[in-house]
Coordinates of C-alpha atoms in Angstrom, one line a residue:
X1 CA 5.6 54.4 91.7
X2 CA 2.9 57.0 91.2
X3 CA 3.3 57.3 95.6
X4 CA 6.5 57.2 95.6
X5 CA 6.8 60.3 92.8
X6 CA 4.5 62.1 93.9
X7 CA 3.5 60.8 97.4
X8 CA 7.3 60.7 98.8
X9 CA 9.0 63.1 97.4
X10 CA 9.1 67.5 97.5
X11 CA 8.4 67.8 93.7
X12 CA 11.3 70.2 93.1
X13 CA 13.5 67.0 94.3
X14 CA 11.0 65.4 91.8
X15 CA 11.9 68.3 89.0
X16 CA 16.0 67.1 89.6
X17 CA 15.5 63.5 89.4
X18 CA 14.0 64.0 86.2
X19 CA 16.6 66.2 85.1
X20 CA 20.0 64.2 85.9
X21 CA 17.6 61.5 83.7
X22 CA 17.4 63.7 80.8
X23 CA 21.3 64.5 81.0
X24 CA 22.2 60.7 81.6
X25 CA 20.1 60.0 78.4
X26 CA 21.8 62.8 76.5
X27 CA 24.9 61.4 77.8
X28 CA 24.1 58.1 76.4
X29 CA 23.6 59.2 73.3
X30 CA 26.8 61.5 73.0
X31 CA 28.4 58.0 73.7
X32 CA 27.3 56.7 71.0
X33 CA 27.2 59.1 68.6
X34 CA 31.1 59.3 68.7
X35 CA 30.7 56.0 68.0
X36 CA 31.1 55.7 63.9
X37 CA 29.1 52.8 62.1
X38 CA 31.4 50.0 62.2
X39 CA 30.8 47.2 59.1
X40 CA 33.7 44.8 59.3
X41 CA 34.6 42.7 56.2
X42 CA 35.6 38.9 57.5
X43 CA 38.0 36.6 56.0
X44 CA 38.8 33.2 54.1
X45 CA 36.2 30.3 55.4
X46 CA 34.9 32.8 58.1
X47 CA 31.9 32.9 56.3
X48 CA 28.6 30.8 56.7
X49 CA 27.2 29.3 53.5
X50 CA 24.1 27.9 53.2
X51 CA 23.0 26.0 49.4
X52 CA 19.8 24.4 48.0
X53 CA 19.6 22.3 44.9
X54 CA 16.9 21.7 42.3
X55 CA 16.6 21.0 38.3
X56 CA 18.9 21.2 36.2
X57 CA 21.2 20.3 38.5
X58 CA 22.7 17.0 37.9
X59 CA 25.2 15.5 39.6
X60 CA 28.0 13.5 38.0
X61 CA 27.7 11.2 40.8
X62 CA 25.5 9.0 41.2
X63 CA 24.6 8.5 44.9
X64 CA 24.3 12.1 45.3
X65 CA 21.4 13.9 45.2
X66 CA 19.7 16.8 42.8
X67 CA 18.0 18.5 44.3
X68 CA 17.2 19.3 48.9
X69 CA 13.9 20.6 50.1
X70 CA 14.9 23.9 51.9
X71 CA 18.5 25.3 52.3
X72 CA 21.2 23.7 54.0
X73 CA 24.1 24.4 56.1
X74 CA 27.4 24.1 53.3
X75 CA 30.4 25.6 55.2
X76 CA 31.5 25.3 57.8
X77 CA 31.2 21.5 57.1
X78 CA 28.5 19.6 58.8
X79 CA 29.6 16.3 59.5
X80 CA 29.0 13.7 62.2
X81 CA 30.6 9.6 62.6
X82 CA 27.9 8.4 59.8
X83 CA 29.3 10.0 57.2
X84 CA 31.1 8.0 54.5
X85 CA 33.7 8.7 51.5
X86 CA 30.6 9.1 49.8
X87 CA 29.0 11.7 51.5
X88 CA 32.7 13.5 51.8
X89 CA 32.3 13.8 47.5
X90 CA 28.5 14.8 47.5
X91 CA 29.5 17.6 49.9
X92 CA 33.3 18.5 48.0
X93 CA 31.0 19.2 44.3
X94 CA 28.4 21.0 46.7
X95 CA 31.0 23.9 47.8
X96 CA 33.1 23.6 43.9
X97 CA 32.8 27.2 41.7
X98 CA 33.0 26.3 38.4
X99 CA 35.2 28.6 35.7
X100 CA 33.5 29.0 32.2
X101 CA 36.7 29.4 30.2
X102 CA 34.3 31.4 27.1
X103 CA 32.9 34.8 29.4
X104 CA 36.0 33.9 32.1
X105 CA 33.6 34.0 35.0
X106 CA 33.2 32.1 38.4
X107 CA 29.8 30.3 38.3
X108 CA 27.4 28.3 40.4
X109 CA 26.4 25.3 38.8
X110 CA 23.0 25.2 37.0
X111 CA 20.5 24.8 39.6
X112 CA 23.1 25.1 42.4
X113 CA 21.9 28.2 45.3
X114 CA 24.2 29.3 47.7
X115 CA 23.4 32.7 50.1
X116 CA 24.9 33.9 52.7
X117 CA 24.3 33.4 56.8
X118 CA 22.8 36.7 58.5
X119 CA 24.3 39.0 56.5
X120 CA 24.8 42.7 58.3
X121 CA 24.8 40.8 61.7
X122 CA 27.1 38.3 63.2
X123 CA 25.6 35.1 63.8
X124 CA 27.0 33.5 60.4
X125 CA 30.9 34.2 60.7
X126 CA 33.6 32.3 62.6
X127 CA 34.5 34.7 65.2
X128 CA 31.7 37.0 65.4
X129 CA 30.5 36.9 69.5
X130 CA 34.0 37.1 70.4
X131 CA 33.8 40.4 68.1
X132 CA 30.4 41.0 69.2
X133 CA 31.9 40.8 72.9
X134 CA 34.6 43.2 72.2
X135 CA 33.1 45.5 70.3
X136 CA 29.6 46.2 72.2
X137 CA 31.6 47.0 75.6
X138 CA 33.6 49.6 74.0
X139 CA 29.8 50.9 72.8
X140 CA 28.4 50.1 70.3
X141 CA 25.4 48.5 69.3
X142 CA 24.9 45.1 66.3
X143 CA 21.8 46.3 63.8
X144 CA 22.5 50.1 64.8
X145 CA 26.4 51.0 64.3
X146 CA 28.1 47.3 63.9
X147 CA 27.8 45.6 61.4
X148 CA 29.2 42.8 59.3
X149 CA 29.4 41.9 55.6
X150 CA 29.7 37.6 55.2
X151 CA 30.9 37.0 51.4
X152 CA 30.8 33.5 49.4
X153 CA 34.6 33.3 50.2
X154 CA 35.2 30.9 47.6
X155 CA 35.3 33.5 45.0
X156 CA 38.2 36.3 43.8
X157 CA 37.8 39.7 42.7
X158 CA 37.9 38.1 39.8
X159 CA 35.1 37.4 36.5
X160 CA 32.6 39.4 38.5
X161 CA 32.4 37.0 40.8
X162 CA 31.7 39.7 43.8
X163 CA 29.5 41.9 41.6
X164 CA 26.5 40.8 43.6
X165 CA 28.3 41.2 46.5
X166 CA 29.3 44.1 46.0
X167 CA 25.8 46.2 45.4
X168 CA 25.2 44.1 49.0
X169 CA 27.9 46.4 50.5
X170 CA 27.8 49.3 49.0
X171 CA 23.8 49.3 50.2
X172 CA 24.3 48.3 54.1
X173 CA 27.2 51.1 54.1
X174 CA 24.3 53.5 52.3
X175 CA 22.2 52.4 55.3
X176 CA 24.5 52.6 57.9
X177 CA 25.7 56.0 57.4
X178 CA 22.3 57.6 57.0
X179 CA 21.1 55.9 60.0
X180 CA 23.5 57.5 61.8
X181 CA 24.5 60.6 60.0
X182 CA 28.3 59.5 60.1
X183 CA 30.4 58.2 57.6
X184 CA 31.8 54.5 58.0
X185 CA 34.7 52.8 58.9
X186 CA 35.4 49.7 56.8
X187 CA 37.3 47.0 58.7
X188 CA 38.3 43.8 57.7
X189 CA 40.8 41.3 58.1
X190 CA 43.6 38.8 56.7
X191 CA 41.8 37.8 53.4
X192 CA 39.2 40.3 53.7
X193 CA 41.3 43.5 53.3
X194 CA 41.3 42.2 49.8
X195 CA 38.1 42.6 49.5
X196 CA 37.1 45.3 50.5
X197 CA 39.9 47.1 48.5
X198 CA 38.8 45.5 45.0
X199 CA 35.1 46.4 47.0
X200 CA 36.8 49.9 46.9
X201 CA 38.2 50.1 43.9
X202 CA 35.5 49.8 42.2
X203 CA 33.6 53.3 44.2
X204 CA 33.4 56.6 42.9
X205 CA 36.1 59.0 44.3
X206 CA 32.5 61.1 45.4
X207 CA 30.8 57.7 47.0
X208 CA 33.7 56.9 49.2
X209 CA 33.9 61.2 50.5
X210 CA 30.1 60.3 51.1
X211 CA 30.4 57.4 53.0
X212 CA 33.8 56.0 53.7
X213 CA 35.9 57.8 56.8
X214 CA 38.7 54.7 57.3
X215 CA 39.5 52.0 55.9
X216 CA 41.4 49.5 58.2
X217 CA 42.8 46.4 56.9
X218 CA 44.8 44.3 59.7
X219 CA 46.5 41.6 58.9
X220 CA 46.4 41.8 54.9
X221 CA 47.9 39.3 52.1
X222 CA 48.2 41.6 49.3
X223 CA 51.2 39.9 48.1
X224 CA 49.9 36.6 48.4
X225 CA 50.8 33.6 50.7
X226 CA 53.0 30.5 50.1
X227 CA 51.0 28.5 52.0
X228 CA 48.2 29.0 48.6
X229 CA 50.1 26.7 46.7
X230 CA 51.3 24.5 48.8
X231 CA 47.4 23.5 49.6
X232 CA 47.0 23.3 45.9
X233 CA 49.5 20.9 45.6
X234 CA 49.2 18.7 48.4
X235 CA 46.2 19.9 50.6
X236 CA 46.6 19.7 54.5
X237 CA 46.3 17.4 57.0
X238 CA 47.8 14.5 58.8
X239 CA 46.1 11.9 56.7
X240 CA 45.6 11.0 53.0
X241 CA 41.7 11.8 53.4
X242 CA 42.1 14.9 54.7
X243 CA 44.6 15.8 52.5
X244 CA 43.2 15.4 49.7
X245 CA 40.3 16.6 51.0
X246 CA 41.4 20.1 51.3
X247 CA 42.9 20.3 48.1
X248 CA 40.2 19.1 46.3
X249 CA 38.3 21.7 48.4
X250 CA 40.5 25.0 47.0
X251 CA 40.5 23.4 43.4
X252 CA 37.3 24.6 43.3
X253 CA 37.2 27.9 45.2
X254 CA 39.1 30.6 43.1
X255 CA 39.8 32.9 46.0
X256 CA 42.8 30.2 46.7
X257 CA 44.7 31.7 43.9
X258 CA 44.3 34.9 44.6
X259 CA 45.9 34.5 47.1
X260 CA 49.2 32.8 45.4
X261 CA 52.2 35.0 45.8
X262 CA 52.2 37.5 43.4
X263 CA 55.4 37.6 41.0
X264 CA 57.4 41.2 41.1
X265 CA 61.0 42.9 40.9
X266 CA 60.6 44.7 44.2
X267 CA 60.8 43.4 47.5
X268 CA 57.5 43.1 48.2
X269 CA 56.5 40.4 45.3
X270 CA 58.8 37.6 44.9
X271 CA 61.6 37.4 42.0
X272 CA 62.0 34.7 39.8
X273 CA 65.0 32.9 41.6
X274 CA 63.2 32.5 44.5
X275 CA 61.7 28.8 45.2
X276 CA 57.7 28.5 46.4
X277 CA 57.6 24.9 45.9
X278 CA 60.6 22.6 45.1
X279 CA 60.8 19.3 44.7
X280 CA 63.8 17.0 43.4
X281 CA 63.2 17.4 40.0
X282 CA 62.5 21.6 39.4
X283 CA 61.6 24.5 41.3
X284 CA 59.0 26.7 41.0
X285 CA 58.4 30.4 41.8
X286 CA 55.6 32.9 40.9
X287 CA 56.9 33.2 37.3
X288 CA 55.8 29.0 37.2
X289 CA 52.3 29.1 38.0
X290 CA 51.1 27.2 35.1
X291 CA 54.3 24.5 34.9
X292 CA 53.3 23.9 38.3
X293 CA 49.4 23.0 37.8
X294 CA 50.5 21.3 34.0
X295 CA 53.0 18.7 36.8
X296 CA 50.3 18.5 39.3
X297 CA 48.0 17.5 36.6
X298 CA 45.4 20.3 37.1
X299 CA 46.2 21.9 33.4
X300 CA 42.3 22.2 32.7
X301 CA 42.6 25.3 35.6
X302 CA 45.1 26.9 34.2
X303 CA 42.7 29.4 32.7
X304 CA 40.8 30.1 35.6
X305 CA 44.6 30.5 37.4
X306 CA 44.9 33.8 33.9
X307 CA 41.6 35.6 34.9
X308 CA 42.8 35.2 38.0
X309 CA 46.2 36.8 37.7
X310 CA 44.8 39.3 35.5
X311 CA 42.3 40.6 37.7
X312 CA 43.4 44.1 38.8
X313 CA 42.5 44.3 42.0
X314 CA 46.0 43.1 42.9
X315 CA 47.7 43.1 40.0
X316 CA 47.7 47.0 39.2
X317 CA 47.4 47.1 43.0
X318 CA 45.4 50.8 43.4
X319 CA 45.8 52.3 46.5
X320 CA 42.3 52.4 48.0
X321 CA 40.8 56.3 47.9
X322 CA 40.4 56.9 50.9
X323 CA 42.2 57.1 54.9
X324 CA 43.7 54.0 55.5
X325 CA 45.3 52.3 58.8
X326 CA 46.9 48.9 58.2
X327 CA 48.3 46.9 60.7
X328 CA 49.8 43.6 60.6
X329 CA 52.4 40.8 62.9
X330 CA 56.3 40.4 62.3
X331 CA 58.7 38.7 64.0
X332 CA 56.9 35.1 63.1
X333 CA 58.0 32.8 61.5
X334 CA 56.3 32.1 59.1
X335 CA 55.9 29.6 55.5
X336 CA 58.9 30.6 52.8
X337 CA 59.0 27.6 50.5
X338 CA 57.7 23.7 50.5
X339 CA 59.9 21.2 50.2
X340 CA 58.3 17.8 48.5
X341 CA 60.8 14.8 48.2
X342 CA 58.7 13.3 45.5
X343 CA 58.8 15.0 42.0
X344 CA 54.7 15.4 40.8
X345 CA 53.6 13.4 38.2
X346 CA 51.2 15.1 36.4
X347 CA 48.7 13.1 37.8
X348 CA 46.0 14.9 39.4
X349 CA 45.0 11.6 41.0
X350 CA 48.3 11.3 42.4
X351 CA 48.9 12.4 46.4
X352 CA 52.4 13.5 46.9
X353 CA 54.4 13.2 50.6
X354 CA 53.4 16.1 53.3
X355 CA 56.2 18.4 52.0
X356 CA 59.0 20.1 54.7
X357 CA 58.1 23.7 55.6
X358 CA 61.4 26.0 55.3
X359 CA 60.6 29.7 56.9
X360 CA 60.6 32.8 55.4
X361 CA 63.8 34.9 55.6
X362 CA 61.7 38.2 56.8
X363 CA 59.4 36.2 59.4
X364 CA 55.8 37.4 59.1
X365 CA 52.6 36.5 61.3
X366 CA 52.9 32.8 61.2
X367 CA 50.5 32.6 58.0
X368 CA 52.0 35.6 55.4
X369 CA 55.5 36.5 55.1
X370 CA 55.7 40.7 56.4
X371 CA 56.5 41.7 52.1
X372 CA 53.4 40.5 51.6
X373 CA 51.6 42.4 54.5
X374 CA 54.6 45.8 53.8
X375 CA 53.1 46.0 49.9
X376 CA 50.4 49.2 50.5
X377 CA 53.0 50.9 52.3
X378 CA 55.2 51.7 49.0
X379 CA 53.2 50.6 46.6
X380 CA 50.2 53.6 47.1
X381 CA 52.0 56.1 49.4
X382 CA 52.6 58.5 46.2
X383 CA 48.6 58.0 44.9
X384 CA 47.2 58.4 48.8
X385 CA 49.6 62.2 48.7
X386 CA 47.6 62.7 45.2
X387 CA 44.5 61.9 46.9
X388 CA 45.2 64.1 50.0
X389 CA 44.4 60.7 51.6
X390 CA 46.1 59.6 54.4
X391 CA 48.3 56.1 54.9
X392 CA 49.3 54.7 58.5
X393 CA 51.5 51.6 58.6
X394 CA 51.9 49.7 62.4
X395 CA 53.2 47.1 62.9
X396 CA 53.3 44.9 65.8
X397 CA 55.9 42.8 67.7
X398 CA 55.3 38.9 67.5
X399 CA 51.2 39.3 66.7
X400 CA 49.9 36.3 65.0
X401 CA 48.3 36.7 62.0
X402 CA 44.2 38.2 62.2
X403 CA 44.8 39.2 65.6
X404 CA 44.2 42.5 66.0
X405 CA 40.7 42.7 66.0
X406 CA 40.2 41.1 69.2
X407 CA 41.6 42.8 72.9
X408 CA 43.9 40.0 73.8
X409 CA 46.2 41.2 71.4
X410 CA 46.6 44.5 73.6
X411 CA 47.9 47.9 71.9
X412 CA 46.7 46.6 68.0
X413 CA 42.9 46.5 69.4
X414 CA 43.9 49.5 71.7
X415 CA 45.5 51.7 68.3
X416 CA 42.7 50.5 66.2
X417 CA 40.1 52.1 68.7
X418 CA 41.4 54.8 69.3
X419 CA 42.0 56.3 65.4
X420 CA 38.3 55.3 65.4
X421 CA 37.0 56.9 68.4
X422 CA 39.4 59.9 69.0
X423 CA 40.5 60.0 65.5
X424 CA 44.3 59.0 67.1
X425 CA 46.3 59.1 64.5
X426 CA 48.2 56.1 65.2
X427 CA 52.3 56.2 65.6
X428 CA 55.5 53.5 64.8
X429 CA 57.3 51.8 67.7
X430 CA 60.6 51.2 68.3
X431 CA 60.1 47.9 67.7
X432 CA 58.1 48.5 64.8
X433 CA 59.3 46.0 61.6
X434 CA 62.4 47.1 59.9
X435 CA 62.1 49.0 56.6
X436 CA 62.3 47.1 53.0
X437 CA 61.9 49.3 49.8
X438 CA 61.1 48.2 46.6
X439 CA 64.0 47.6 44.0
X440 CA 62.8 50.5 42.0
X441 CA 63.4 53.0 45.2
X442 CA 66.3 51.4 46.9
X443 CA 69.2 54.0 47.2
X444 CA 71.9 52.8 45.0
X445 CA 74.3 50.8 46.4
X446 CA 71.7 48.6 48.1
X447 CA 71.1 45.3 48.0
X448 CA 67.2 43.1 48.3
X449 CA 66.3 42.8 52.5
X450 CA 64.7 39.9 51.1
X451 CA 67.0 38.4 49.5
X452 CA 66.7 34.1 49.2

């Protein structure tokens, strides 16, 4: 190297090379500076969870261990051919969150500790490598201006279940902003927007103005999904073991009830005449959850359900108070009701036969009906205007749930990049989903667009 610089090249040429190198470094720095830091909040079941347990933990089952010697991965489940039904029972017990009816708090069993994996990075989330690949190709770097904030997805915002997470998320955002001297893009997908919204509702306007540039909500479940109560009723899977496992998992995770369809009188909620679950004995609407739990034999969960429904994050549904872009898919068959062939027996040990799926009249993204995705478009419009904040909504025909995160989604992914990098505001296209108005805002004589 010394010979080539000082022997083969004239000094003037050497100077030009140094200048070009310096300009290249500056250009690279400028390119990175143009990318604001992005913090991702993943979706339901996306975050890896680990646990350890010690005294005073006491299992209800004699064959389950009461202590561990080190942290162990709890989710995703580590299963192999040697696992028995006893192993599944122990795992389900470890996964369950307890509810204290006196304090109205959701808590871990005494002696049980859980944590996320790789907070701030992407090694502890499903799909992490794909997200990293997509964004590093665009100039971001993990740990510098690209972060992930996995959370314990078993909890909802109710009962302070995510309070410690909100503190960590706040610190991560502040660190990302202070390190890059830019405000942060808070991006979330699927169940993540509910969690991110609740976080933003807890922060002061001054803090949000200082640290948040955009809130990007991809495939949100603002008003819930009909899938949630169906899983609580009959689990999911192709055999009785799978159905029982998923139902027990849903019963032990309050987040599942946070996804129940919201009762209301608008076209973005569910009314009293719209059944979510149908049996030969009766229909169950969004106004009948307590009866549904009773008829399934789960009356001991009604207090927890009420705490979750009382939580203001998705109840009052206050606007985030930051510039917001919401993306969603539509035009795909999406569950709208589950029809059971037998009446429920008020017996927690009984599993009903698998239900028949009835598709929603308004389509959706295969998982979330359209009314749920577009709830904020009307609920937040006035508050966002009053706060001087932007609110953009865009639907993508034929886009499956939570696919906007990846380049394969095409237009959605590139719209998000254009907004983050260039500040280019997305424009609705000709294939935009039909406008849905709330009953209160509908013109005189207008009918409910989503009437069942």
